Amino acid sequence: MALRTMISGRAVRSGAAMGARSISSWWRNVEPAPKDPILGVTEAFLADPSPNKVNVGVGAYRDDDGKPVVLECVREAERRIAGNLNMEYLPMGGSMNMVEETLKLAYGENSELIKDKRIAAIQALSGTGACRIFADFQRRFRPESQIYIPVPTWSNHHNIWRDAQVPQRTFHYYHPESKGLDFASMMDDIKNAPNGSFFLLHACAHNPTGVDPSEEQWREISYQFKAKGHFAFFDMAYQGFASGDPEKDAKSIRIFLEDGHLIGCSQSYAKNMGLYGQRVGCLSVVCEDEKQAVAVKSQLQQLARPMYSNPPVHGALIVSIILSDPDLKKLWLKEVKGMADRIIGMRTALRENLESLGSSLSWEHITNQIGMFCYSGMTPEQVDRLTNEFHIYMTRNGRISMAGVTTKNVAYLANAIHDVTKSP
Ligand SMILES: Cc1ncc(COP(=O)(O)O)c(C=O)c1O
């Protein structure tokens, strides 16, 4: 008897009834997926036996010995959790205490929006998960809309909105000659986009360029968004890494809020709390009133439900404990500043080393750019030489993760960069 099964509500025949298809043919048409440009760098680094090898590809903080760091505030939160945590599910929207504390970081400790319950927010699977749920939400409730993405951007942004089936457009952002912001072209693109367009903005410490608009420029951007009725979705993966102070790094968002924008926001604790693998973050959408926020939140949860039901508990509890305890929060702020300051110190050291080697090129952008990355301006061929001749690993777009630079490898790195960039 033919078996019947349901696919998309239709009953279809399966098994023997489908004919002579051989079992081994099911996945014959599956080609290997292209390697992720960032994760591929780490794989190549790990496979290199050279004792001199340097990894400045991965966007994860390292201490001055090149080792991963667990923050002291996180260790303390874990000590408090140990033995006390049951393994129950969190609600679909995640830990409400974690979400409330997280919203204060983005929207401000005394935010009226929070008090008025106008923000729909859920715990998300770190920044990636927050972006993805938002992209799905956009697709479901504004199916006619596109997303404008800066050039360049974190490569996964393209994957996220592609898989959510939101058509993508790009806008100018980086100016290769000045190695700074192409503000004029960016503003033109904002003006020329159809009214009511969706834009993805990096709230601070833009990845991969390390180039952020100034406060004045953010004000102009916000003004123009208002004039055009655009929607701003802020991806804030590095709050605290730009200036060392999470409050200062939220300035772009605060400017938009002052102007009355109803924004969306993705927050991640991967970098600023070092909780990379815990996958803890938050997605928020500012609404017109509490009633709308309740509706929007229920729909965000509805999107999460068939994907992963509810988010993981451990990382959320760590964040919750740290941010709810004034002493631990103070320690966290000190540790964030410590990470940002080490990176800033390495920028100065790298630039000074290059200049003292007599490089005829300008390396001013290394110290002008901010956050975890330096967009060096090196060509893919120069990066290949760094890898093949010096065992230095980074993405082929010339992005240096400053978090991988240490007092021990900075001279070696500068020497190699000088070698591949000097005229023959
Ligand atoms: C710009 C940007 N957004 C989001 C993320 C997401 O990171 P995670 O999902 O680990 O929070 C990253 C990570 O590299 C990033 O650079």
PDB file of N, CA and C in Angstrom, residues 143-208:
ATOM      1  N   PRO A 143       6.399  42.873   3.614  1.00  0.00           N
ATOM      2  CA  PRO A 143       6.955  42.002   2.558  1.00  0.00           C
ATOM      3  C   PRO A 143       7.396  42.775   1.320  1.00  0.00           C
ATOM      4  N   GLU A 144       6.906  44.001   1.166  1.00  0.00           N
ATOM      5  CA  GLU A 144       7.268  44.780  -0.015  1.00  0.00           C
ATOM      6  C   GLU A 144       8.618  45.479   0.156  1.00  0.00           C
ATOM      7  N   SER A 145       9.171  45.444   1.370  1.00  0.00           N
ATOM      8  CA  SER A 145      10.353  46.270   1.646  1.00  0.00           C
ATOM      9  C   SER A 145      11.661  45.562   1.293  1.00  0.00           C
ATOM     10  N   GLN A 146      12.709  46.396   1.118  1.00  0.00           N
ATOM     11  CA  GLN A 146      14.058  45.893   0.887  1.00  0.00           C
ATOM     12  C   GLN A 146      14.886  46.293   2.098  1.00  0.00           C
ATOM     13  N   ILE A 147      16.145  45.841   2.127  1.00  0.00           N
ATOM     14  CA  ILE A 147      17.034  46.319   3.178  1.00  0.00           C
ATOM     15  C   ILE A 147      18.266  46.936   2.516  1.00  0.00           C
ATOM     16  N   TYR A 148      18.619  48.131   2.939  1.00  0.00           N
ATOM     17  CA  TYR A 148      19.832  48.793   2.450  1.00  0.00           C
ATOM     18  C   TYR A 148      20.970  48.459   3.412  1.00  0.00           C
ATOM     19  N   ILE A 149      22.046  47.917   2.860  1.00  0.00           N
ATOM     20  CA  ILE A 149      23.181  47.424   3.652  1.00  0.00           C
ATOM     21  C   ILE A 149      24.437  48.201   3.257  1.00  0.00           C
ATOM     22  N   PRO A 150      25.276  48.611   4.233  1.00  0.00           N
ATOM     23  CA  PRO A 150      26.455  49.406   3.857  1.00  0.00           C
ATOM     24  C   PRO A 150      27.513  48.581   3.118  1.00  0.00           C
ATOM     25  N   VAL A 151      28.309  49.266   2.317  1.00  0.00           N
ATOM     26  CA  VAL A 151      29.433  48.613   1.627  1.00  0.00           C
ATOM     27  C   VAL A 151      30.722  49.175   2.190  1.00  0.00           C
ATOM     28  N   PRO A 152      31.563  48.349   2.829  1.00  0.00           N
ATOM     29  CA  PRO A 152      31.325  46.930   3.083  1.00  0.00           C
ATOM     30  C   PRO A 152      30.564  46.763   4.387  1.00  0.00           C
ATOM     31  N   THR A 153      30.294  45.486   4.715  1.00  0.00           N
ATOM     32  CA  THR A 153      29.677  45.184   6.010  1.00  0.00           C
ATOM     33  C   THR A 153      30.160  43.831   6.476  1.00  0.00           C
ATOM     34  N   TRP A 154      29.758  43.440   7.686  1.00  0.00           N
ATOM     35  CA  TRP A 154      29.998  42.070   8.177  1.00  0.00           C
ATOM     36  C   TRP A 154      29.334  41.134   7.177  1.00  0.00           C
ATOM     37  N   SER A 155      30.090  40.166   6.638  1.00  0.00           N
ATOM     38  CA  SER A 155      29.572  39.397   5.494  1.00  0.00           C
ATOM     39  C   SER A 155      28.274  38.645   5.844  1.00  0.00           C
ATOM     40  N   ASN A 156      28.091  38.297   7.091  1.00  0.00           N
ATOM     41  CA  ASN A 156      26.900  37.532   7.460  1.00  0.00           C
ATOM     42  C   ASN A 156      25.606  38.348   7.324  1.00  0.00           C
ATOM     43  N   HIS A 157      25.707  39.673   7.323  1.00  0.00           N
ATOM     44  CA  HIS A 157      24.483  40.465   7.105  1.00  0.00           C
ATOM     45  C   HIS A 157      23.820  40.057   5.789  1.00  0.00           C
ATOM     46  N   HIS A 158      24.665  39.886   4.760  1.00  0.00           N
ATOM     47  CA  HIS A 158      24.103  39.503   3.458  1.00  0.00           C
ATOM     48  C   HIS A 158      23.410  38.145   3.545  1.00  0.00           C
ATOM     49  N   ASN A 159      24.057  37.200   4.232  1.00  0.00           N
ATOM     50  CA  ASN A 159      23.456  35.854   4.355  1.00  0.00           C
ATOM     51  C   ASN A 159      22.130  35.912   5.108  1.00  0.00           C
ATOM     52  N   ILE A 160      22.107  36.707   6.183  1.00  0.00           N
ATOM     53  CA  ILE A 160      20.923  36.749   7.057  1.00  0.00           C
ATOM     54  C   ILE A 160      19.711  37.262   6.286  1.00  0.00           C
ATOM     55  N   TRP A 161      19.864  38.428   5.640  1.00  0.00           N
ATOM     56  CA  TRP A 161      18.690  38.993   4.953  1.00  0.00           C
ATOM     57  C   TRP A 161      18.368  38.190   3.688  1.00  0.00           C
ATOM     58  N   ARG A 162      19.394  37.544   3.080  1.00  0.00           N
ATOM     59  CA  ARG A 162      19.128  36.658   1.927  1.00  0.00           C
ATOM     60  C   ARG A 162      18.269  35.487   2.372  1.00  0.00           C
ATOM     61  N   ASP A 163      18.658  34.833   3.468  1.00  0.00           N
ATOM     62  CA  ASP A 163      17.905  33.654   3.891  1.00  0.00           C
ATOM     63  C   ASP A 163      16.515  34.022   4.392  1.00  0.00           C
ATOM     64  N   ALA A 164      16.359  35.263   4.845  1.00  0.00           N
ATOM     65  CA  ALA A 164      15.020  35.722   5.242  1.00  0.00           C
ATOM     66  C   ALA A 164      14.211  36.178   4.020  1.00  0.00           C
ATOM     67  N   GLN A 165      14.852  36.100   2.851  1.00  0.00           N
ATOM     68  CA  GLN A 165      14.199  36.447   1.576  1.00  0.00           C
ATOM     69  C   GLN A 165      13.771  37.897   1.499  1.00  0.00           C
ATOM     70  N   VAL A 166      14.594  38.758   2.080  1.00  0.00           N
ATOM     71  CA  VAL A 166      14.380  40.200   1.947  1.00  0.00           C
ATOM     72  C   VAL A 166      15.338  40.698   0.857  1.00  0.00           C
ATOM     73  N   PRO A 167      14.817  41.325  -0.192  1.00  0.00           N
ATOM     74  CA  PRO A 167      15.720  41.823  -1.230  1.00  0.00           C
ATOM     75  C   PRO A 167      16.695  42.856  -0.667  1.00  0.00           C
ATOM     76  N   GLN A 168      17.931  42.828  -1.170  1.00  0.00           N
ATOM     77  CA  GLN A 168      18.965  43.703  -0.615  1.00  0.00           C
ATOM     78  C   GLN A 168      19.400  44.773  -1.615  1.00  0.00           C
ATOM     79  N   ARG A 169      19.618  45.963  -1.087  1.00  0.00           N
ATOM     80  CA  ARG A 169      20.272  47.034  -1.835  1.00  0.00           C
ATOM     81  C   ARG A 169      21.470  47.448  -0.984  1.00  0.00           C
ATOM     82  N   THR A 170      22.380  48.201  -1.576  1.00  0.00           N
ATOM     83  CA  THR A 170      23.537  48.632  -0.788  1.00  0.00           C
ATOM     84  C   THR A 170      23.600  50.155  -0.764  1.00  0.00           C
ATOM     85  N   PHE A 171      24.298  50.686   0.226  1.00  0.00           N
ATOM     86  CA  PHE A 171      24.580  52.125   0.217  1.00  0.00           C
ATOM     87  C   PHE A 171      26.059  52.361   0.469  1.00  0.00           C
ATOM     88  N   HIS A 172      26.563  53.480  -0.078  1.00  0.00           N
ATOM     89  CA  HIS A 172      27.976  53.822   0.092  1.00  0.00           C
ATOM     90  C   HIS A 172      28.277  54.063   1.567  1.00  0.00           C
ATOM     91  N   TYR A 173      29.465  53.649   1.987  1.00  0.00           N
ATOM     92  CA  TYR A 173      29.851  53.876   3.381  1.00  0.00           C
ATOM     93  C   TYR A 173      31.336  54.242   3.491  1.00  0.00           C
ATOM     94  N   TYR A 174      32.166  53.404   2.907  1.00  0.00           N
ATOM     95  CA  TYR A 174      33.612  53.540   3.105  1.00  0.00           C
ATOM     96  C   TYR A 174      34.250  54.168   1.874  1.00  0.00           C
ATOM     97  N   HIS A 175      35.232  55.039   2.142  1.00  0.00           N
ATOM     98  CA  HIS A 175      35.938  55.716   1.062  1.00  0.00           C
ATOM     99  C   HIS A 175      37.354  55.154   0.993  1.00  0.00           C
ATOM    100  N   PRO A 176      37.653  54.325  -0.027  1.00  0.00           N
ATOM    101  CA  PRO A 176      38.952  53.629  -0.032  1.00  0.00           C
ATOM    102  C   PRO A 176      40.157  54.576  -0.023  1.00  0.00           C
ATOM    103  N   GLU A 177      40.054  55.723  -0.708  1.00  0.00           N
ATOM    104  CA  GLU A 177      41.228  56.623  -0.754  1.00  0.00           C
ATOM    105  C   GLU A 177      41.522  57.236   0.614  1.00  0.00           C
ATOM    106  N   SER A 178      40.481  57.773   1.242  1.00  0.00           N
ATOM    107  CA  SER A 178      40.712  58.422   2.546  1.00  0.00           C
ATOM    108  C   SER A 178      40.749  57.405   3.679  1.00  0.00           C
ATOM    109  N   LYS A 179      40.328  56.196   3.383  1.00  0.00           N
ATOM    110  CA  LYS A 179      40.178  55.138   4.401  1.00  0.00           C
ATOM    111  C   LYS A 179      39.291  55.623   5.564  1.00  0.00           C
ATOM    112  N   GLY A 180      38.334  56.447   5.204  1.00  0.00           N
ATOM    113  CA  GLY A 180      37.375  56.979   6.176  1.00  0.00           C
ATOM    114  C   GLY A 180      35.966  56.838   5.613  1.00  0.00           C
ATOM    115  N   LEU A 181      35.057  57.627   6.157  1.00  0.00           N
ATOM    116  CA  LEU A 181      33.647  57.546   5.763  1.00  0.00           C
ATOM    117  C   LEU A 181      33.398  58.301   4.454  1.00  0.00           C
ATOM    118  N   ASP A 182      32.639  57.690   3.566  1.00  0.00           N
ATOM    119  CA  ASP A 182      32.219  58.386   2.343  1.00  0.00           C
ATOM    120  C   ASP A 182      30.867  59.039   2.643  1.00  0.00           C
ATOM    121  N   PHE A 183      30.924  60.082   3.452  1.00  0.00           N
ATOM    122  CA  PHE A 183      29.699  60.653   3.992  1.00  0.00           C
ATOM    123  C   PHE A 183      28.803  61.232   2.899  1.00  0.00           C
ATOM    124  N   ALA A 184      29.419  61.931   1.925  1.00  0.00           N
ATOM    125  CA  ALA A 184      28.613  62.575   0.881  1.00  0.00           C
ATOM    126  C   ALA A 184      27.827  61.526   0.090  1.00  0.00           C
ATOM    127  N   SER A 185      28.499  60.452  -0.316  1.00  0.00           N
ATOM    128  CA  SER A 185      27.806  59.415  -1.107  1.00  0.00           C
ATOM    129  C   SER A 185      26.770  58.688  -0.263  1.00  0.00           C
ATOM    130  N   MET A 186      27.108  58.502   1.011  1.00  0.00           N
ATOM    131  CA  MET A 186      26.142  57.837   1.903  1.00  0.00           C
ATOM    132  C   MET A 186      24.856  58.667   1.995  1.00  0.00           C
ATOM    133  N   MET A 187      25.023  59.980   2.173  1.00  0.00           N
ATOM    134  CA  MET A 187      23.850  60.852   2.292  1.00  0.00           C
ATOM    135  C   MET A 187      23.057  60.860   0.986  1.00  0.00           C
ATOM    136  N   ASP A 188      23.769  60.832  -0.152  1.00  0.00           N
ATOM    137  CA  ASP A 188      23.064  60.777  -1.441  1.00  0.00           C
ATOM    138  C   ASP A 188      22.209  59.513  -1.530  1.00  0.00           C
ATOM    139  N   ASP A 189      22.793  58.399  -1.107  1.00  0.00           N
ATOM    140  CA  ASP A 189      22.053  57.131  -1.183  1.00  0.00           C
ATOM    141  C   ASP A 189      20.824  57.158  -0.276  1.00  0.00           C
ATOM    142  N   ILE A 190      20.996  57.789   0.893  1.00  0.00           N
ATOM    143  CA  ILE A 190      19.854  57.888   1.823  1.00  0.00           C
ATOM    144  C   ILE A 190      18.748  58.739   1.186  1.00  0.00           C
ATOM    145  N   LYS A 191      19.180  59.842   0.553  1.00  0.00           N
ATOM    146  CA  LYS A 191      18.190  60.739  -0.070  1.00  0.00           C
ATOM    147  C   LYS A 191      17.515  60.077  -1.268  1.00  0.00           C
ATOM    148  N   ASN A 192      18.290  59.276  -2.010  1.00  0.00           N
ATOM    149  CA  ASN A 192      17.738  58.701  -3.248  1.00  0.00           C
ATOM    150  C   ASN A 192      16.937  57.420  -3.044  1.00  0.00           C
ATOM    151  N   ALA A 193      17.040  56.839  -1.850  1.00  0.00           N
ATOM    152  CA  ALA A 193      16.259  55.617  -1.592  1.00  0.00           C
ATOM    153  C   ALA A 193      14.779  55.990  -1.537  1.00  0.00           C
ATOM    154  N   PRO A 194      13.904  55.073  -1.972  1.00  0.00           N
ATOM    155  CA  PRO A 194      12.465  55.388  -1.884  1.00  0.00           C
ATOM    156  C   PRO A 194      12.074  55.699  -0.437  1.00  0.00           C
ATOM    157  N   ASN A 195      11.152  56.628  -0.252  1.00  0.00           N
ATOM    158  CA  ASN A 195      10.683  56.962   1.106  1.00  0.00           C
ATOM    159  C   ASN A 195      10.283  55.687   1.843  1.00  0.00           C
ATOM    160  N   GLY A 196      10.588  55.675   3.140  1.00  0.00           N
ATOM    161  CA  GLY A 196      10.172  54.518   3.951  1.00  0.00           C
ATOM    162  C   GLY A 196      11.022  53.284   3.733  1.00  0.00           C
ATOM    163  N   SER A 197      12.299  53.468   3.338  1.00  0.00           N
ATOM    164  CA  SER A 197      13.171  52.299   3.148  1.00  0.00           C
ATOM    165  C   SER A 197      13.759  51.833   4.476  1.00  0.00           C
ATOM    166  N   PHE A 198      14.146  50.556   4.517  1.00  0.00           N
ATOM    167  CA  PHE A 198      14.802  49.978   5.690  1.00  0.00           C
ATOM    168  C   PHE A 198      16.312  50.043   5.496  1.00  0.00           C
ATOM    169  N   PHE A 199      17.020  50.539   6.520  1.00  0.00           N
ATOM    170  CA  PHE A 199      18.487  50.619   6.465  1.00  0.00           C
ATOM    171  C   PHE A 199      19.100  49.868   7.637  1.00  0.00           C
ATOM    172  N   LEU A 200      20.164  49.132   7.338  1.00  0.00           N
ATOM    173  CA  LEU A 200      20.953  48.502   8.397  1.00  0.00           C
ATOM    174  C   LEU A 200      22.127  49.420   8.733  1.00  0.00           C
ATOM    175  N   LEU A 201      22.201  49.827  10.003  1.00  0.00           N
ATOM    176  CA  LEU A 201      23.292  50.712  10.447  1.00  0.00           C
ATOM    177  C   LEU A 201      24.068  50.025  11.559  1.00  0.00           C
ATOM    178  N   HIS A 202      25.393  50.147  11.524  1.00  0.00           N
ATOM    179  CA  HIS A 202      26.204  49.651  12.643  1.00  0.00           C
ATOM    180  C   HIS A 202      26.220  50.758  13.698  1.00  0.00           C
ATOM    181  N   ALA A 203      25.759  50.449  14.905  1.00  0.00           N
ATOM    182  CA  ALA A 203      25.624  51.505  15.916  1.00  0.00           C
ATOM    183  C   ALA A 203      26.970  52.107  16.298  1.00  0.00           C
ATOM    184  N   CYS A 204      28.009  51.287  16.343  1.00  0.00           N
ATOM    185  CA  CYS A 204      29.353  51.775  16.673  1.00  0.00           C
ATOM    186  C   CYS A 204      30.378  50.725  16.266  1.00  0.00           C
ATOM    187  N   ALA A 205      31.639  51.176  16.123  1.00  0.00           N
ATOM    188  CA  ALA A 205      32.742  50.260  15.803  1.00  0.00           C
ATOM    189  C   ALA A 205      32.411  49.400  14.583  1.00  0.00           C
ATOM    190  N   HIS A 206      32.140  50.072  13.481  1.00  0.00           N
ATOM    191  CA  HIS A 206      31.720  49.400  12.246  1.00  0.00           C
ATOM    192  C   HIS A 206      32.671  48.269  11.865  1.00  0.00           C
ATOM    193  N   ASN A 207      32.075  47.117  11.555  1.00  0.00           N
ATOM    194  CA  ASN A 207      32.827  45.953  11.095  1.00  0.00           C
ATOM    195  C   ASN A 207      32.583  45.787   9.603  1.00  0.00           C
ATOM    196  N   PRO A 208      33.589  45.772   8.744  1.00  0.00           N
ATOM    197  CA  PRO A 208      35.014  45.595   9.038  1.00  0.00           C
ATOM    198  C   PRO A 208      35.853  46.864   9.065  1.00  0.00           C
TER     199      PRO A 208
END
